[in-house]
PDB file of C-alpha atoms in Angstrom:
ATOM      1  CA  GLN A   1      -5.661  26.087  28.705  1.00 60.00           C
ATOM      2  CA  ARG A   2      -2.444  26.575  26.774  1.00 66.00           C
ATOM      3  CA  ARG A   3      -2.671  26.806  22.988  1.00 72.00           C
ATOM      4  CA  TYR A   4      -0.036  24.916  21.061  1.00 71.00           C
ATOM      5  CA  ARG A   5       1.225  25.632  17.550  1.00 77.00           C
ATOM      6  CA  ALA A   6       2.605  22.119  17.165  1.00 85.00           C
ATOM      7  CA  ALA A   7       1.481  18.690  18.311  1.00 85.00           C
ATOM      8  CA  PHE A   8       2.841  15.162  18.405  1.00 86.00           C
ATOM      9  CA  VAL A   9       0.531  12.273  17.604  1.00 85.00           C
ATOM     10  CA  GLY A  10       2.009   8.827  18.011  1.00 83.00           C
ATOM     11  CA  LYS A  11       2.846   5.959  20.311  1.00 87.00           C
ATOM     12  CA  LEU A  12       5.506   5.740  22.997  1.00 89.00           C
ATOM     13  CA  GLY A  13       6.284   2.964  25.415  1.00 88.00           C
ATOM     14  CA  ASP A  14       4.641   3.304  28.815  1.00 92.00           C
ATOM     15  CA  ASP A  15       8.082   3.493  30.419  1.00 89.00           C
ATOM     16  CA  GLU A  16      10.365   6.124  31.908  1.00 86.00           C
ATOM     17  CA  PHE A  17      11.770   7.105  28.509  1.00 86.00           C
ATOM     18  CA  GLY A  18       8.348   7.450  26.895  1.00 88.00           C
ATOM     19  CA  HIS A  19       7.106   9.700  29.698  1.00 91.00           C
ATOM     20  CA  MET A  20      10.367  11.661  29.630  1.00 89.00           C
ATOM     21  CA  LEU A  21       9.986  12.296  25.878  1.00 89.00           C
ATOM     22  CA  ALA A  22       6.369  13.416  26.325  1.00 91.00           C
ATOM     23  CA  GLY A  23       7.561  15.791  29.044  1.00 91.00           C
ATOM     24  CA  ILE A  24      10.301  17.209  26.812  1.00 89.00           C
ATOM     25  CA  LEU A  25       7.724  17.828  24.081  1.00 90.00           C
ATOM     26  CA  LYS A  26       5.530  19.785  26.502  1.00 89.00           C
ATOM     27  CA  GLN A  27       8.505  21.767  27.836  1.00 89.00           C
ATOM     28  CA  ASN A  28       9.273  22.817  24.275  1.00 88.00           C
ATOM     29  CA  GLY A  29       5.764  23.996  23.444  1.00 88.00           C
ATOM     30  CA  VAL A  30       4.556  20.846  21.664  1.00 89.00           C
ATOM     31  CA  SER A  31       1.221  19.370  22.653  1.00 89.00           C
ATOM     32  CA  ALA A  32       1.536  15.749  23.735  1.00 89.00           C
ATOM     33  CA  GLU A  33      -2.207  15.143  24.035  1.00 89.00           C
ATOM     34  CA  GLY A  34      -2.019  12.804  21.032  1.00 88.00           C
ATOM     35  CA  VAL A  35       0.504  10.478  22.688  1.00 91.00           C
ATOM     36  CA  ASN A  36      -0.664   6.923  23.217  1.00 91.00           C
ATOM     37  CA  PHE A  37       1.373   5.152  25.899  1.00 93.00           C
ATOM     38  CA  ASP A  38       1.679   1.436  25.115  1.00 91.00           C
ATOM     39  CA  THR A  39       2.264  -0.865  28.089  1.00 92.00           C
ATOM     40  CA  GLY A  40       3.332  -3.656  25.718  1.00 86.00           C
ATOM     41  CA  ALA A  41       6.166  -1.743  24.076  1.00 82.00           C
ATOM     42  CA  ARG A  42       9.393  -0.122  25.136  1.00 80.00           C
ATOM     43  CA  THR A  43      10.337   3.309  23.837  1.00 81.00           C
ATOM     44  CA  ALA A  44      13.062   2.956  21.220  1.00 75.00           C
ATOM     45  CA  LEU A  45      16.108   5.104  21.743  1.00 70.00           C
ATOM     46  CA  ALA A  46      18.824   6.351  19.438  1.00 71.00           C
ATOM     47  CA  PHE A  47      21.979   8.020  20.671  1.00 69.00           C
ATOM     48  CA  VAL A  48      23.769  10.358  18.294  1.00 72.00           C
ATOM     49  CA  MET A  49      27.416  10.969  19.088  1.00 73.00           C
ATOM     50  CA  LEU A  50      29.681  13.466  17.398  1.00 73.00           C
ATOM     51  CA  ARG A  51      33.039  11.870  16.645  1.00 78.00           C
ATOM     52  CA  SER A  52      36.300  13.834  16.794  1.00 82.00           C
ATOM     53  CA  ASP A  53      36.366  13.949  12.971  1.00 83.00           C
ATOM     54  CA  GLY A  54      32.957  15.687  12.947  1.00 78.00           C
ATOM     55  CA  GLU A  55      31.003  12.676  11.682  1.00 78.00           C
ATOM     56  CA  ARG A  56      27.882  11.532  13.494  1.00 75.00           C
ATOM     57  CA  GLN A  57      27.620   8.020  14.851  1.00 74.00           C
ATOM     58  CA  VAL A  58      24.186   6.643  15.676  1.00 69.00           C
ATOM     59  CA  ARG A  59      23.613   3.877  18.201  1.00 69.00           C
ATOM     60  CA  SER A  60      20.120   2.616  18.787  1.00 64.00           C
ATOM     61  CA  THR A  61      18.432   0.208  21.114  1.00 63.00           C
ATOM     62  CA  LYS A  62      17.551  -3.222  19.797  1.00 58.00           C
ATOM     63  CA  PHE A  63      15.065  -3.190  16.925  1.00 68.00           C
ATOM     64  CA  SER A  64      12.545  -5.938  17.583  1.00 69.00           C
ATOM     65  CA  ALA A  65       9.777  -5.150  15.101  1.00 75.00           C
ATOM     66  CA  LYS A  66       8.922  -7.761  12.482  1.00 86.00           C
ATOM     67  CA  VAL A  67       7.740  -5.161   9.944  1.00 88.00           C
ATOM     68  CA  PHE A  68       8.932  -1.627   9.304  1.00 88.00           C
ATOM     69  CA  HIS A  69       6.281   0.301   7.368  1.00 91.00           C
ATOM     70  CA  TYR A  70       7.072   3.725   5.978  1.00 92.00           C
ATOM     71  CA  GLY A  71       5.944   6.358   3.511  1.00 93.00           C
ATOM     72  CA  SER A  72       7.729   9.010   1.491  1.00 94.00           C
ATOM     73  CA  ILE A  73       6.765  12.255   3.233  1.00 91.00           C
ATOM     74  CA  SER A  74       9.715  11.980   5.616  1.00 90.00           C
ATOM     75  CA  LEU A  75      12.024  12.033   2.570  1.00 94.00           C
ATOM     76  CA  ILE A  76      11.084  15.626   1.707  1.00 93.00           C
ATOM     77  CA  VAL A  77      13.529  17.505   3.963  1.00 89.00           C
ATOM     78  CA  GLU A  78      16.517  16.954   6.205  1.00 86.00           C
ATOM     79  CA  PRO A  79      17.024  15.848   8.909  1.00 80.00           C
ATOM     80  CA  CYS A  80      13.917  13.671   8.500  1.00 83.00           C
ATOM     81  CA  ARG A  81      15.309  12.156   5.287  1.00 89.00           C
ATOM     82  CA  SER A  82      18.523  10.954   6.948  1.00 88.00           C
ATOM     83  CA  ALA A  83      16.613   9.624   9.952  1.00 84.00           C
ATOM     84  CA  HIS A  84      14.220   7.782   7.619  1.00 88.00           C
ATOM     85  CA  LEU A  85      17.072   6.190   5.657  1.00 92.00           C
ATOM     86  CA  LYS A  86      18.874   5.212   8.873  1.00 86.00           C
ATOM     87  CA  ALA A  87      15.687   3.653  10.271  1.00 86.00           C
ATOM     88  CA  MET A  88      15.306   1.602   7.092  1.00 91.00           C
ATOM     89  CA  GLU A  89      18.921   0.457   7.396  1.00 89.00           C
ATOM     90  CA  VAL A  90      18.519  -0.536  11.056  1.00 84.00           C
ATOM     91  CA  ALA A  91      15.260  -2.352  10.327  1.00 87.00           C
ATOM     92  CA  GLU A  92      16.778  -4.224   7.395  1.00 91.00           C
ATOM     93  CA  GLU A  93      19.826  -5.231   9.446  1.00 87.00           C
ATOM     94  CA  ALA A  94      17.488  -6.514  12.177  1.00 85.00           C
ATOM     95  CA  GLY A  95      15.677  -8.703   9.653  1.00 90.00           C
ATOM     96  CA  ALA A  96      12.419  -6.753   9.583  1.00 90.00           C
ATOM     97  CA  LEU A  97      10.231  -6.872   6.495  1.00 94.00           C
ATOM     98  CA  LEU A  98      10.319  -3.460   4.752  1.00 95.00           C
ATOM     99  CA  SER A  99       6.853  -2.257   3.733  1.00 95.00           C
ATOM    100  CA  TYR A 100       6.377   0.928   1.670  1.00 97.00           C
ATOM    101  CA  ASP A 101       3.362   3.080   0.891  1.00 96.00           C
ATOM    102  CA  PRO A 102       4.617   6.176  -0.946  1.00 96.00           C
ATOM    103  CA  ASN A 103       1.473   8.100   0.060  1.00 93.00           C
ATOM    104  CA  LEU A 104       2.197  10.796  -2.515  1.00 94.00           C
ATOM    105  CA  ARG A 105       1.258  14.325  -1.421  1.00 93.00           C
ATOM    106  CA  LEU A 106       2.592  16.518  -4.250  1.00 94.00           C
ATOM    107  CA  PRO A 107       1.797  19.884  -2.599  1.00 93.00           C
ATOM    108  CA  LEU A 108       4.305  19.049   0.141  1.00 93.00           C
ATOM    109  CA  TRP A 109       7.192  18.452  -2.276  1.00 95.00           C
ATOM    110  CA  PRO A 110       9.398  21.213  -3.754  1.00 95.00           C
ATOM    111  CA  SER A 111       8.784  19.786  -7.256  1.00 96.00           C
ATOM    112  CA  LYS A 112       7.239  16.824  -9.063  1.00 97.00           C
ATOM    113  CA  GLU A 113      10.678  15.794 -10.272  1.00 97.00           C
ATOM    114  CA  GLU A 114      12.131  15.676  -6.785  1.00 97.00           C
ATOM    115  CA  ALA A 115       9.110  13.746  -5.509  1.00 97.00           C
ATOM    116  CA  LYS A 116       9.488  11.111  -8.204  1.00 97.00           C
ATOM    117  CA  GLU A 117      13.263  10.838  -7.754  1.00 97.00           C
ATOM    118  CA  LEU A 118      13.173  10.437  -3.973  1.00 97.00           C
ATOM    119  CA  ILE A 119      10.146   8.131  -3.909  1.00 97.00           C
ATOM    120  CA  LEU A 120      11.871   5.828  -6.391  1.00 97.00           C
ATOM    121  CA  SER A 121      15.230   6.123  -4.601  1.00 97.00           C
ATOM    122  CA  ILE A 122      14.043   3.698  -1.904  1.00 97.00           C
ATOM    123  CA  TRP A 123      11.626   1.665  -4.059  1.00 97.00           C
ATOM    124  CA  ASP A 124      14.003  -1.285  -4.531  1.00 96.00           C
ATOM    125  CA  LYS A 125      14.535  -1.724  -0.776  1.00 96.00           C
ATOM    126  CA  ALA A 126      10.891  -2.582  -0.068  1.00 96.00           C
ATOM    127  CA  GLU A 127       9.657  -6.154   0.092  1.00 96.00           C
ATOM    128  CA  VAL A 128       6.005  -5.074   0.189  1.00 95.00           C
ATOM    129  CA  ILE A 129       4.699  -2.042  -1.675  1.00 96.00           C
ATOM    130  CA  LYS A 130       1.192  -0.613  -1.627  1.00 96.00           C
ATOM    131  CA  VAL A 131       0.691   2.018  -4.313  1.00 96.00           C
ATOM    132  CA  SER A 132      -2.422   3.652  -5.755  1.00 95.00           C
ATOM    133  CA  ASP A 133      -3.212   3.701  -9.451  1.00 95.00           C
ATOM    134  CA  GLU A 134      -2.676   7.486  -9.506  1.00 95.00           C
ATOM    135  CA  GLU A 135       0.694   7.176  -7.780  1.00 96.00           C
ATOM    136  CA  LEU A 136       1.716   4.463 -10.234  1.00 95.00           C
ATOM    137  CA  MET A 137       0.794   6.648 -13.219  1.00 96.00           C
ATOM    138  CA  PHE A 138       2.812   9.509 -11.695  1.00 97.00           C
ATOM    139  CA  LEU A 139       5.860   7.313 -11.077  1.00 97.00           C
ATOM    140  CA  THR A 140       5.814   5.563 -14.472  1.00 96.00           C
ATOM    141  CA  GLY A 141       4.484   8.370 -16.657  1.00 95.00           C
ATOM    142  CA  ALA A 142       1.805   5.992 -17.988  1.00 95.00           C
ATOM    143  CA  ASP A 143      -1.639   7.240 -19.014  1.00 94.00           C
ATOM    144  CA  ASN A 144      -3.455   4.246 -17.574  1.00 90.00           C
ATOM    145  CA  VAL A 145      -2.904   1.368 -15.206  1.00 89.00           C
ATOM    146  CA  ASP A 146      -2.718  -2.159 -16.582  1.00 90.00           C
ATOM    147  CA  ASP A 147      -0.658  -5.227 -15.719  1.00 89.00           C
ATOM    148  CA  GLU A 148       2.275  -4.042 -17.814  1.00 88.00           C
ATOM    149  CA  THR A 149       2.339  -0.651 -16.074  1.00 89.00           C
ATOM    150  CA  ASN A 150       1.890  -2.245 -12.659  1.00 88.00           C
ATOM    151  CA  LEU A 151       4.760  -4.650 -13.216  1.00 89.00           C
ATOM    152  CA  SER A 152       7.101  -2.067 -14.743  1.00 90.00           C
ATOM    153  CA  LEU A 153       8.334  -1.155 -11.256  1.00 90.00           C
ATOM    154  CA  TRP A 154       8.684  -4.758 -10.050  1.00 91.00           C
ATOM    155  CA  HIS A 155      12.120  -5.579  -8.616  1.00 91.00           C
ATOM    156  CA  ASP A 156      13.786  -8.789  -7.453  1.00 89.00           C
ATOM    157  CA  ASN A 157      13.518  -7.974  -3.742  1.00 91.00           C
ATOM    158  CA  LEU A 158       9.745  -7.465  -3.935  1.00 93.00           C
ATOM    159  CA  LYS A 159       7.441 -10.107  -2.452  1.00 93.00           C
ATOM    160  CA  LEU A 160       4.096  -8.331  -2.805  1.00 92.00           C
ATOM    161  CA  LEU A 161       2.947  -5.391  -4.928  1.00 93.00           C
ATOM    162  CA  LEU A 162      -0.522  -4.123  -4.081  1.00 93.00           C
ATOM    163  CA  VAL A 163      -2.086  -1.622  -6.498  1.00 92.00           C
ATOM    164  CA  THR A 164      -5.240   0.055  -5.222  1.00 93.00           C
ATOM    165  CA  LEU A 165      -7.781   1.069  -7.856  1.00 92.00           C
ATOM    166  CA  GLY A 166     -10.208   3.243  -5.889  1.00 89.00           C
ATOM    167  CA  GLU A 167     -13.770   1.979  -6.121  1.00 90.00           C
ATOM    168  CA  LYS A 168     -12.622  -0.734  -8.548  1.00 90.00           C
ATOM    169  CA  GLY A 169     -10.809  -2.589  -5.752  1.00 90.00           C
ATOM    170  CA  CYS A 170      -7.190  -3.598  -6.109  1.00 90.00           C
ATOM    171  CA  LYS A 171      -4.755  -5.904  -7.859  1.00 90.00           C
ATOM    172  CA  TYR A 172      -1.896  -7.673  -6.218  1.00 89.00           C
ATOM    173  CA  TYR A 173       1.202  -9.337  -7.600  1.00 91.00           C
ATOM    174  CA  THR A 174       3.498 -11.874  -5.919  1.00 90.00           C
ATOM    175  CA  LYS A 175       6.459 -14.053  -6.812  1.00 82.00           C
ATOM    176  CA  THR A 176       5.457 -17.623  -7.640  1.00 65.00           C
ATOM    177  CA  ILE A 177       7.324 -20.143  -5.552  1.00 36.00           C
ATOM    178  CA  ALA A 178       6.561 -22.936  -8.012  1.00 25.00           C
ATOM    179  CA  LYS A 179       8.243 -21.115 -10.932  1.00 30.00           C
ATOM    180  CA  PRO A 180      11.934 -20.452 -10.300  1.00 36.00           C
ATOM    181  CA  ASP A 181      12.224 -18.910 -13.783  1.00 43.00           C
ATOM    182  CA  ALA A 182      13.416 -15.328 -13.249  1.00 42.00           C
ATOM    183  CA  GLU A 183      11.773 -14.201 -16.487  1.00 47.00           C
ATOM    184  CA  ALA A 184       8.218 -14.887 -15.318  1.00 47.00           C
ATOM    185  CA  PRO A 185       8.171 -15.299 -11.536  1.00 44.00           C
ATOM    186  CA  LEU A 186       4.910 -13.455 -10.979  1.00 52.00           C
ATOM    187  CA  THR A 187       1.326 -14.317 -10.324  1.00 52.00           C
ATOM    188  CA  LYS A 188      -1.463 -11.836 -10.122  1.00 53.00           C
ATOM    189  CA  ALA A 189      -4.922 -11.756  -8.720  1.00 51.00           C
ATOM    190  CA  LYS A 190      -7.730  -9.245  -8.715  1.00 49.00           C
ATOM    191  CA  SER A 191     -10.008  -8.599  -5.804  1.00 48.00           C
TER     192      SER A 191
END
């Protein structure tokens, strides 16, 4: 049995493109044993063309997802960062809800400063954010997590902020439909 130094774990459509991509992975020394072929989905495609002026132009197949959920790890290095930002743009243009879980893994980042900067660089795009108490303290510089700290990163585009508190459960914050006042449009609950 062949030993691989790299592996792909994810889902592809159970279609000709999905099987072709799995085959290309194998041909290039990447294990595709972790591929899950989904008969209910089509493999998304993106075509990158190099224009005569040297700029790249990306064309993708129709984005039909209702929610695009992402983390921050793909922001660490190029070309993943550009692909991540383009995927967010395509999803937003298609009307998908943008859902963000920073999933902070500091050892993967070149520095704490860069992690904070890039994680926050896409914060205001998300409509739903799930963040841990530790991540929130890192991003805000606060020593503890309370309602004021939790709401310090609230933005107008946000519909739901979920703050996980480890064994203490979580808190969530939403806009209140009944209060159009922009100064205090939030409700909170603890579970």
